[in-house]
Short mmCIF file of C-alpha atoms and ligand atoms in Angstrom, two decimals:
data_model
loop_
_atom_site.label_atom_id
_atom_site.label_comp_id
_atom_site.label_asym_id
_atom_site.label_seq_id
_atom_site.Cartn_x
_atom_site.Cartn_y
_atom_site.Cartn_z
CA MET A 298 6.08 23.11 -18.06
CA LEU A 299 7.15 20.32 -15.94
CA GLN A 300 9.94 21.24 -12.97
CA LYS A 301 12.95 19.84 -12.98
CA VAL A 302 13.98 17.26 -10.26
CA ASP A 303 17.42 16.43 -9.95
CA LYS A 304 16.54 13.27 -7.68
CA PHE A 305 14.66 10.01 -8.17
CA ILE A 306 11.31 10.72 -6.06
CA PRO A 307 10.40 6.75 -4.83
CA ILE A 308 7.15 5.36 -3.76
CA ALA A 309 8.57 5.22 -0.06
CA LYS A 310 11.37 6.65 2.00
CA PRO A 311 12.07 6.25 6.02
CA SER A 312 13.27 9.43 7.70
CA ILE A 313 15.68 8.27 10.27
CA SER A 314 16.84 11.49 12.98
CA GLU A 315 20.58 12.34 14.11
CA GLU A 316 19.11 11.73 17.50
CA THR A 317 18.12 7.65 16.57
CA ILE A 318 21.50 7.37 14.40
CA ASP A 319 23.38 8.20 17.79
CA GLU A 320 21.14 6.11 19.68
CA VAL A 321 22.25 3.32 17.37
CA VAL A 322 25.70 4.09 17.60
CA GLY A 323 25.12 3.70 21.67
CA VAL A 324 23.71 0.29 21.27
CA LEU A 325 26.38 -0.74 18.64
CA ARG A 326 29.26 0.69 21.78
CA SER A 327 27.30 -0.72 24.33
CA GLY A 328 28.58 -4.54 23.97
CA TRP A 329 24.74 -5.76 23.96
CA LEU A 330 23.23 -5.80 20.38
CA ALA A 331 20.22 -8.86 20.41
CA THR A 332 16.78 -8.67 22.51
CA GLY A 333 17.89 -6.75 25.60
CA GLN A 334 16.79 -3.81 27.91
CA LEU A 335 16.11 -1.37 25.01
CA THR A 336 13.64 -3.95 23.15
CA GLN A 337 11.89 -4.27 26.84
CA LYS A 338 11.69 -0.71 26.68
CA PHE A 339 10.30 -0.16 22.85
CA GLU A 340 7.87 -2.97 24.08
CA GLU A 341 6.49 -0.34 27.09
CA ASN A 342 6.30 2.18 25.10
CA LEU A 343 4.27 0.66 22.33
CA LYS A 344 1.96 -1.07 25.23
CA LYS A 345 1.25 2.98 26.16
CA TYR A 346 0.85 3.52 22.81
CA PHE A 347 -1.35 0.92 22.68
CA GLY A 348 -3.90 2.13 25.08
CA GLY A 349 -2.06 -0.70 27.80
CA ARG A 350 -2.58 -3.66 25.99
CA SER A 351 0.42 -6.37 25.47
CA VAL A 352 2.82 -5.89 22.77
CA MET A 353 5.53 -8.32 21.70
CA THR A 354 7.95 -7.23 19.12
CA PHE A 355 8.67 -9.06 16.48
CA SER A 356 11.78 -9.59 13.86
CA SER A 357 9.26 -8.73 11.25
CA ALA A 358 5.22 -8.18 10.37
CA THR A 359 5.25 -11.65 8.95
CA ALA A 360 6.61 -13.71 11.71
CA GLY A 361 4.24 -11.78 13.68
CA LEU A 362 1.10 -12.88 11.87
CA HIS A 363 2.54 -16.46 11.84
CA ALA A 364 3.15 -16.47 15.47
CA SER A 365 -0.39 -15.62 16.01
CA LEU A 366 -1.97 -18.22 14.05
CA MET A 367 -0.03 -20.65 16.05
CA ALA A 368 -1.55 -19.41 18.87
CA ILE A 369 -4.91 -19.34 18.14
CA GLY A 370 -4.37 -22.63 17.51
CA LEU A 371 -4.53 -23.01 13.37
CA LYS A 372 -4.24 -26.19 12.06
CA MET A 373 -3.91 -28.44 8.67
CA GLY A 374 -7.06 -28.47 6.82
CA ASP A 375 -8.58 -25.11 8.95
CA GLU A 376 -9.68 -22.22 6.98
CA VAL A 377 -8.81 -18.29 7.36
CA ILE A 378 -11.04 -15.82 5.87
CA THR A 379 -8.80 -13.04 4.24
CA THR A 380 -8.44 -10.48 1.39
CA SER A 381 -6.63 -11.19 -1.99
CA LEU A 382 -5.49 -7.77 -2.26
CA THR A 383 -2.69 -7.37 0.11
CA PHE A 384 1.06 -8.59 0.09
CA ALA A 385 1.96 -12.47 -0.12
CA ALA A 386 2.94 -12.36 3.98
CA THR A 387 -0.68 -12.15 4.62
CA ALA A 388 -2.07 -15.83 3.32
CA ASN A 389 1.22 -17.29 2.87
CA VAL A 390 2.11 -17.29 6.62
CA ILE A 391 -1.78 -19.40 6.59
CA ALA A 392 -0.72 -21.80 4.00
CA MET A 393 2.52 -22.23 6.15
CA LEU A 394 1.04 -23.84 8.73
CA GLY A 395 -1.09 -26.15 6.52
CA ALA A 396 -4.70 -24.64 6.58
CA LYS A 397 -6.37 -22.73 3.79
CA PRO A 398 -6.68 -19.04 3.30
CA VAL A 399 -10.69 -18.37 2.31
CA PHE A 400 -9.97 -15.14 -0.58
CA VAL A 401 -13.41 -12.55 0.24
CA ASP A 402 -13.51 -9.92 -2.62
CA ILE A 403 -13.06 -6.57 -1.77
CA GLU A 404 -15.46 -3.37 -1.79
CA LEU A 405 -14.63 -1.41 -5.57
CA ASP A 406 -14.44 1.94 -3.59
CA THR A 407 -12.42 1.35 -0.84
CA PHE A 408 -10.86 -1.73 -1.83
CA ASN A 409 -10.99 -3.78 1.33
CA ILE A 410 -12.66 -6.79 2.19
CA ASP A 411 -16.26 -6.66 1.35
CA HIS A 412 -17.61 -7.82 5.23
CA ASN A 413 -20.94 -8.45 3.59
CA LYS A 414 -19.43 -11.42 1.75
CA ILE A 415 -17.56 -12.80 4.76
CA MET A 416 -20.46 -14.72 6.41
CA ALA A 417 -21.04 -16.99 2.81
CA ALA A 418 -17.81 -17.90 3.51
CA CYS A 419 -17.57 -19.31 6.55
CA THR A 420 -17.65 -23.19 7.05
CA SER A 421 -17.18 -25.45 9.55
CA ARG A 422 -13.18 -25.41 9.18
CA THR A 423 -13.30 -21.45 9.31
CA LYS A 424 -11.01 -20.51 12.46
CA ALA A 425 -9.90 -17.22 11.87
CA ILE A 426 -10.82 -13.96 10.02
CA MET A 427 -7.61 -11.96 8.86
CA PRO A 428 -8.92 -8.60 7.52
CA VAL A 429 -6.37 -6.37 6.23
CA HIS A 430 -5.91 -2.17 6.61
CA TYR A 431 -5.17 -1.37 3.24
CA ALA A 432 -3.13 1.32 2.63
CA GLY A 433 -3.72 2.41 5.81
CA LEU A 434 -7.43 2.89 5.57
CA SER A 435 -9.58 0.67 8.11
CA VAL A 436 -11.81 -1.74 7.33
CA HIS A 437 -15.62 -1.68 8.42
CA LEU A 438 -14.75 -3.73 11.85
CA ASP A 439 -18.28 -4.25 13.45
CA PRO A 440 -19.68 -6.21 11.50
CA ILE A 441 -16.51 -8.40 11.15
CA TYR A 442 -16.59 -8.74 14.83
CA GLU A 443 -19.64 -9.62 14.90
CA ILE A 444 -19.73 -12.47 12.40
CA ALA A 445 -16.53 -13.42 14.59
CA LYS A 446 -18.81 -13.83 17.64
CA LYS A 447 -21.71 -15.40 16.37
CA LYS A 448 -19.01 -18.04 14.73
CA ASN A 449 -16.45 -18.30 17.39
CA LEU A 450 -13.82 -16.69 15.24
CA ARG A 451 -10.83 -15.25 16.47
CA VAL A 452 -9.80 -12.18 14.45
CA ILE A 453 -6.11 -10.99 13.47
CA GLU A 454 -6.35 -8.19 11.88
CA ASP A 455 -3.17 -7.42 9.23
CA ALA A 456 -2.47 -3.94 10.98
CA ALA A 457 0.97 -3.50 8.77
CA HIS A 458 0.05 -0.11 7.32
CA ALA A 459 -2.30 0.87 10.05
CA MET A 460 0.51 2.49 12.72
CA GLY A 461 -1.85 5.56 13.55
CA THR A 462 -5.04 4.28 11.88
CA CYS A 463 -8.58 4.72 13.91
CA TYR A 464 -11.94 3.41 13.41
CA LYS A 465 -14.63 4.67 14.86
CA ASN A 466 -12.32 7.33 17.11
CA ARG A 467 -10.75 4.14 18.18
CA LYS A 468 -6.83 4.01 17.57
CA ILE A 469 -6.30 0.15 15.43
CA GLY A 470 -4.11 -1.98 18.16
CA THR A 471 -6.30 -0.12 21.22
CA PHE A 472 -9.34 -2.85 21.06
CA GLY A 473 -10.42 -6.16 19.56
CA ASP A 474 -8.79 -9.82 19.47
CA ILE A 475 -5.07 -9.61 17.85
CA GLN A 476 -3.54 -6.87 15.46
CA VAL A 477 -0.25 -7.15 13.54
CA PHE A 478 1.55 -4.19 12.34
CA SER A 479 4.87 -3.85 10.39
CA PHE A 480 8.08 -1.66 11.24
CA HIS A 481 9.38 -2.16 7.55
CA PRO A 482 10.88 1.17 6.12
CA ILE A 483 8.13 1.56 3.64
CA LYS A 484 5.54 1.68 6.58
CA ASN A 485 4.52 4.83 8.74
CA MET A 486 7.24 3.97 11.21
CA THR A 487 10.13 1.35 10.90
CA SER A 488 12.99 -0.26 13.26
CA GLY A 489 14.92 -1.34 10.06
CA GLU A 490 12.89 -4.30 10.09
CA GLY A 491 10.28 -5.93 12.24
CA GLY A 492 7.24 -5.66 13.81
CA CYS A 493 4.96 -6.49 16.39
CA VAL A 494 1.68 -8.00 17.87
CA VAL A 495 -1.20 -6.10 19.79
CA LEU A 496 -3.55 -8.66 22.30
CA ASP A 497 -5.47 -9.24 25.64
CA SER A 498 -5.33 -13.41 25.90
CA GLU A 499 -2.65 -14.70 28.43
CA SER A 500 -2.64 -18.39 27.44
CA GLU A 501 -2.18 -16.86 23.29
CA GLN A 502 0.49 -14.48 24.73
CA LYS A 503 2.54 -17.71 26.51
CA ILE A 504 2.23 -18.88 23.31
CA ILE A 505 3.65 -16.47 21.00
CA ALA A 506 6.59 -15.73 23.35
CA LEU A 507 7.76 -19.26 22.81
CA GLN A 508 7.24 -19.27 18.95
CA ARG A 509 9.07 -16.02 19.02
CA PHE A 510 12.28 -17.19 20.47
CA HIS A 511 12.75 -21.60 20.39
CA GLY A 512 10.01 -22.63 22.62
CA ILE A 513 12.50 -21.62 25.48
CA ASP A 514 10.63 -20.64 28.92
CA ARG A 515 13.02 -17.52 29.11
CA SER A 516 14.30 -14.38 27.20
CA ILE A 517 18.16 -14.27 26.57
CA TRP A 518 18.08 -11.32 28.78
CA ASP A 519 17.05 -13.06 31.57
CA ARG A 520 19.86 -15.83 31.12
CA PHE A 521 23.08 -13.82 29.94
CA SER A 522 22.38 -10.38 32.31
CA LYS A 523 24.65 -10.38 35.93
CA THR A 524 22.06 -11.89 37.53
CA ALA A 525 20.44 -14.67 35.74
CA ASN A 526 20.58 -18.29 36.36
CA CYS A 527 21.61 -19.23 32.58
CA TYR A 528 19.52 -22.95 32.34
CA TYR A 529 16.45 -23.24 30.25
CA ASP A 530 13.78 -25.36 29.02
CA VAL A 531 12.51 -25.71 25.90
CA VAL A 532 8.93 -26.75 26.05
CA PHE A 533 7.87 -26.44 22.13
CA PRO A 534 9.67 -26.48 19.04
CA GLY A 535 9.72 -22.37 18.57
CA PHE A 536 10.77 -20.61 15.63
CA LYS A 537 13.82 -17.87 16.08
CA SER A 538 11.53 -14.12 15.56
CA ASN A 539 12.74 -11.53 18.34
CA MET A 540 13.87 -8.53 17.82
CA SER A 541 17.54 -6.82 17.97
CA ASP A 542 18.48 -4.00 20.11
CA ILE A 543 19.41 -1.98 17.50
CA GLN A 544 16.34 -2.53 15.49
CA SER A 545 14.62 -1.06 19.01
CA ALA A 546 16.61 1.59 19.24
CA ILE A 547 15.15 3.12 16.25
CA GLY A 548 11.73 1.87 16.49
CA ILE A 549 11.71 4.05 20.15
CA HIS A 550 12.73 7.17 18.48
CA GLN A 551 10.32 6.30 15.45
CA LEU A 552 7.50 5.63 17.51
CA LYS A 553 7.91 9.15 19.04
CA GLU A 554 7.37 10.52 15.70
CA VAL A 555 5.02 8.30 14.22
CA GLU A 556 1.79 10.74 14.90
CA THR A 557 4.18 13.77 13.47
CA MET A 558 4.79 12.11 10.59
CA ASN A 559 1.82 10.64 10.07
CA GLU A 560 -0.06 13.93 9.83
CA ARG A 561 2.36 15.46 7.26
CA ARG A 562 1.47 11.87 4.97
CA ARG A 563 -2.09 12.80 5.58
CA TYR A 564 -1.56 16.65 4.52
CA LEU A 565 0.41 15.34 1.47
CA SER A 566 -2.53 12.76 1.07
CA ALA A 567 -4.87 15.59 1.06
CA ARG A 568 -3.03 17.50 -1.54
CA TYR A 569 -3.71 15.09 -4.13
CA ARG A 570 -7.02 14.36 -3.52
CA THR A 571 -7.16 18.28 -4.10
CA ALA A 572 -5.13 17.62 -7.04
CA PHE A 573 -6.55 15.34 -8.95
CA GLU A 574 -10.22 16.22 -7.60
CA ASP A 575 -11.29 16.65 -11.63
CA MET A 576 -9.36 13.59 -13.14
CA SER A 577 -12.21 11.05 -12.63
CA ASP A 578 -12.99 9.83 -15.95
CA GLU A 579 -8.91 8.74 -16.02
CA PHE A 580 -8.84 7.04 -12.23
CA VAL A 581 -10.63 6.91 -9.22
CA MET A 582 -9.03 7.30 -5.74
CA GLN A 583 -9.49 5.35 -2.32
CA GLU A 584 -13.26 6.03 -1.24
CA THR A 585 -14.05 7.48 2.33
CA PRO A 586 -16.05 4.49 4.06
CA ARG A 587 -19.29 6.09 5.97
CA PHE A 588 -17.71 5.79 9.11
CA ASP A 589 -15.48 7.67 11.37
CA PHE A 590 -11.91 6.96 10.47
CA VAL A 591 -8.30 8.50 10.37
CA HIS A 592 -6.53 7.02 7.09
CA SER A 593 -2.43 6.52 8.23
CA GLY A 594 -1.29 7.36 4.91
CA ASN A 595 0.78 4.55 4.27
CA LEU A 596 0.14 4.54 0.70
CA PHE A 597 -1.80 6.67 -2.01
CA PRO A 598 -3.41 4.08 -4.78
CA ILE A 599 -5.18 5.49 -7.78
CA CYS A 600 -6.84 3.06 -9.80
CA PHE A 601 -7.24 3.40 -13.67
CA GLN A 602 -10.39 3.42 -15.63
CA ASP A 603 -8.31 1.58 -18.37
CA GLU A 604 -6.70 -0.66 -17.27
CA THR A 605 -4.11 -0.98 -20.62
CA ARG A 606 -2.42 2.42 -20.00
CA ARG A 607 -0.65 1.26 -16.33
CA ASP A 608 2.16 0.28 -17.42
CA PHE A 609 2.82 2.97 -19.47
CA PHE A 610 1.87 5.25 -16.76
CA MET A 611 4.61 3.62 -14.53
CA ASN A 612 7.13 3.63 -17.14
CA PHE A 613 6.48 7.38 -17.98
CA LEU A 614 6.62 8.44 -14.31
CA LYS A 615 10.14 6.15 -13.77
CA GLU A 616 11.02 8.00 -17.25
CA LYS A 617 10.54 11.44 -14.75
CA SER A 618 12.61 10.03 -12.10
CA ILE A 619 9.52 9.30 -9.97
CA GLY A 620 8.42 5.85 -8.38
CA SER A 621 5.57 3.75 -8.59
CA ILE A 622 4.66 0.27 -7.04
CA PRO A 623 1.25 -1.72 -8.50
CA TYR A 624 0.37 -2.85 -4.79
CA TYR A 625 -1.10 -5.41 -5.08
CA THR A 626 -1.90 -8.23 -8.07
CA PRO A 627 -4.40 -10.45 -5.89
CA LEU A 628 -2.96 -13.70 -4.34
CA HIS A 629 -5.10 -15.80 -5.86
CA LEU A 630 -3.66 -14.91 -9.11
CA PHE A 631 -0.58 -16.26 -8.25
CA ASN A 632 1.16 -19.76 -9.12
CA TYR A 633 1.32 -21.29 -5.76
CA TYR A 634 -2.57 -20.28 -4.47
CA GLN A 635 -4.11 -21.57 -8.17
CA LYS A 636 -1.91 -24.76 -7.87
CA THR A 637 -2.41 -25.73 -4.12
CA PHE A 638 -6.16 -24.54 -3.52
CA GLY A 639 -7.94 -23.79 -6.86
CA TYR A 640 -8.40 -20.69 -7.50
CA LYS A 641 -8.62 -19.32 -11.02
CA LYS A 642 -9.25 -15.86 -12.70
CA GLY A 643 -12.71 -14.96 -12.59
CA ASP A 644 -13.15 -15.90 -8.86
CA LEU A 645 -12.96 -12.26 -7.22
CA PRO A 646 -13.81 -9.77 -9.88
CA ASN A 647 -13.41 -6.63 -7.63
CA ALA A 648 -9.78 -8.09 -6.51
CA GLU A 649 -9.11 -8.38 -9.93
CA TYR A 650 -10.27 -5.40 -11.20
CA VAL A 651 -8.57 -3.07 -8.93
CA GLY A 652 -5.40 -5.38 -8.74
CA SER A 653 -5.24 -4.99 -13.00
CA ARG A 654 -5.80 -0.88 -12.47
CA ILE A 655 -4.06 0.06 -8.71
CA VAL A 656 -0.80 2.34 -8.84
CA CYS A 657 0.34 4.21 -5.55
CA LEU A 658 2.22 7.13 -5.92
CA PRO A 659 5.25 8.76 -3.81
CA LEU A 660 4.03 9.18 -0.12
CA TYR A 661 6.36 9.05 2.88
CA TYR A 662 6.80 12.11 5.68
CA ALA A 663 10.18 13.89 3.74
CA LEU A 664 7.95 14.19 0.60
CA THR A 665 8.43 18.26 -0.14
CA ASP A 666 5.72 20.32 -1.45
CA ALA A 667 7.63 20.63 -4.36
CA GLU A 668 8.50 17.38 -5.00
CA GLN A 669 4.62 16.30 -4.87
CA ASP A 670 3.74 19.58 -7.08
CA TYR A 671 6.27 17.72 -9.71
CA VAL A 672 4.60 14.16 -9.42
CA ILE A 673 1.31 15.87 -9.56
CA ASP A 674 2.27 17.99 -12.79
CA THR A 675 3.96 15.14 -14.32
CA VAL A 676 0.43 12.27 -13.54
CA ARG A 677 -1.58 15.37 -14.94
CA LYS A 678 0.75 15.57 -18.12
CA PHE A 679 0.82 11.74 -18.84
CA PHE A 680 -3.38 12.08 -19.53
CA ARG A 681 -2.81 15.12 -21.54
C1 PLP B 985 -0.36 -6.21 4.07
C2 PLP B 985 0.83 -6.35 4.46
N1 PLP B 985 0.89 -7.87 5.30
C3 PLP B 985 2.04 -7.97 5.77
C4 PLP B 985 3.36 -7.34 5.79
C5 PLP B 985 4.48 -8.03 6.23
O1 PLP B 985 5.26 -7.19 6.90
P1 PLP B 985 7.05 -7.24 7.01
O2 PLP B 985 7.60 -7.06 5.96
O3 PLP B 985 7.21 -6.47 8.40
O4 PLP B 985 7.24 -8.97 7.49
C6 PLP B 985 3.28 -6.03 4.92
C7 PLP B 985 4.68 -5.72 4.37
O5 PLP B 985 4.95 -5.39 3.31
C8 PLP B 985 2.04 -5.83 3.92
O6 PLP B 985 2.06 -4.87 3.27
#
């Protein structure tokens, strides 16, 4: 018998403490809502979290990825190697700059980009590799950085799912070229909307700072505070993708809590794994790789053996008040990517196999054991 739940269990839900709400109210009363001291503080705290590396906050990870590509000098006609099993943002920002996303197939077990296929995809136009730590599981970074070194490429890690992920005992964001994190509410921590870029290169930081705020050579805080000089220069036609102090107030508190929240996400993922151990005839779970890793627990994907059952399954869950999401439809199957770059069905067999069978189950800090038991029972009931 299934337990009854009287409320919908979504795929994801942010947990916002009372302390955070008080802080946001404080910002609203302060008279300073845009980028200011709290954003500076959030960036300093993130810098500590990422082992002292430079951190620049953004209105979204999408904006951070776009600015990072500009910072490495991506131009019309260049190519960037990435995965097709990801959110549209990853490749859209490449295409926006007139470059081509070169999709490399994924591993069938980890659902991450297959590093063994990257070298063959490199051409004289390749400028960067953009791996995605899908669901919060680190890609195998050592071989990717080796290829980048050999071919003189930059690596921009789409770390939207990877706040708290570790690769070989090192936290993503504490090493490597450029990492971009998302603070969208579905992610491990949130600032409402938002993201950040982590990097070392000072020349790239300069371009990113200009790109983030109209190409103006000084921050607004520098211009509007009491002692400020209000004149500025525009050195570049930049965009407007800075983070506000309202968002930073949320982010500062979430950052303090992210490790605790991730612990629970990992605990809930482990419970799903145990509960579904005997279900491999029906679906497989994301395989654990052969290197030391810590999963961030951002998503819990399952991959059906029989693709024809996925929609029935998602509808069944919906009828039982449970959310689920087919993350992701491979990007090379979308109209724009087929029309613009000539991709077609059959180009990436593994991404297509997984993309047509994958479903993510509810996973978030506030999901109770009882709610998860209900999800588990419902999943098992569907297959009975
Ligand atoms: C893999 C991936 N990359 C990039 C993004 C973009 O993040 P944002 O919504 O913060 O722009 C997302 C968002 O869902 C994502 O899942």
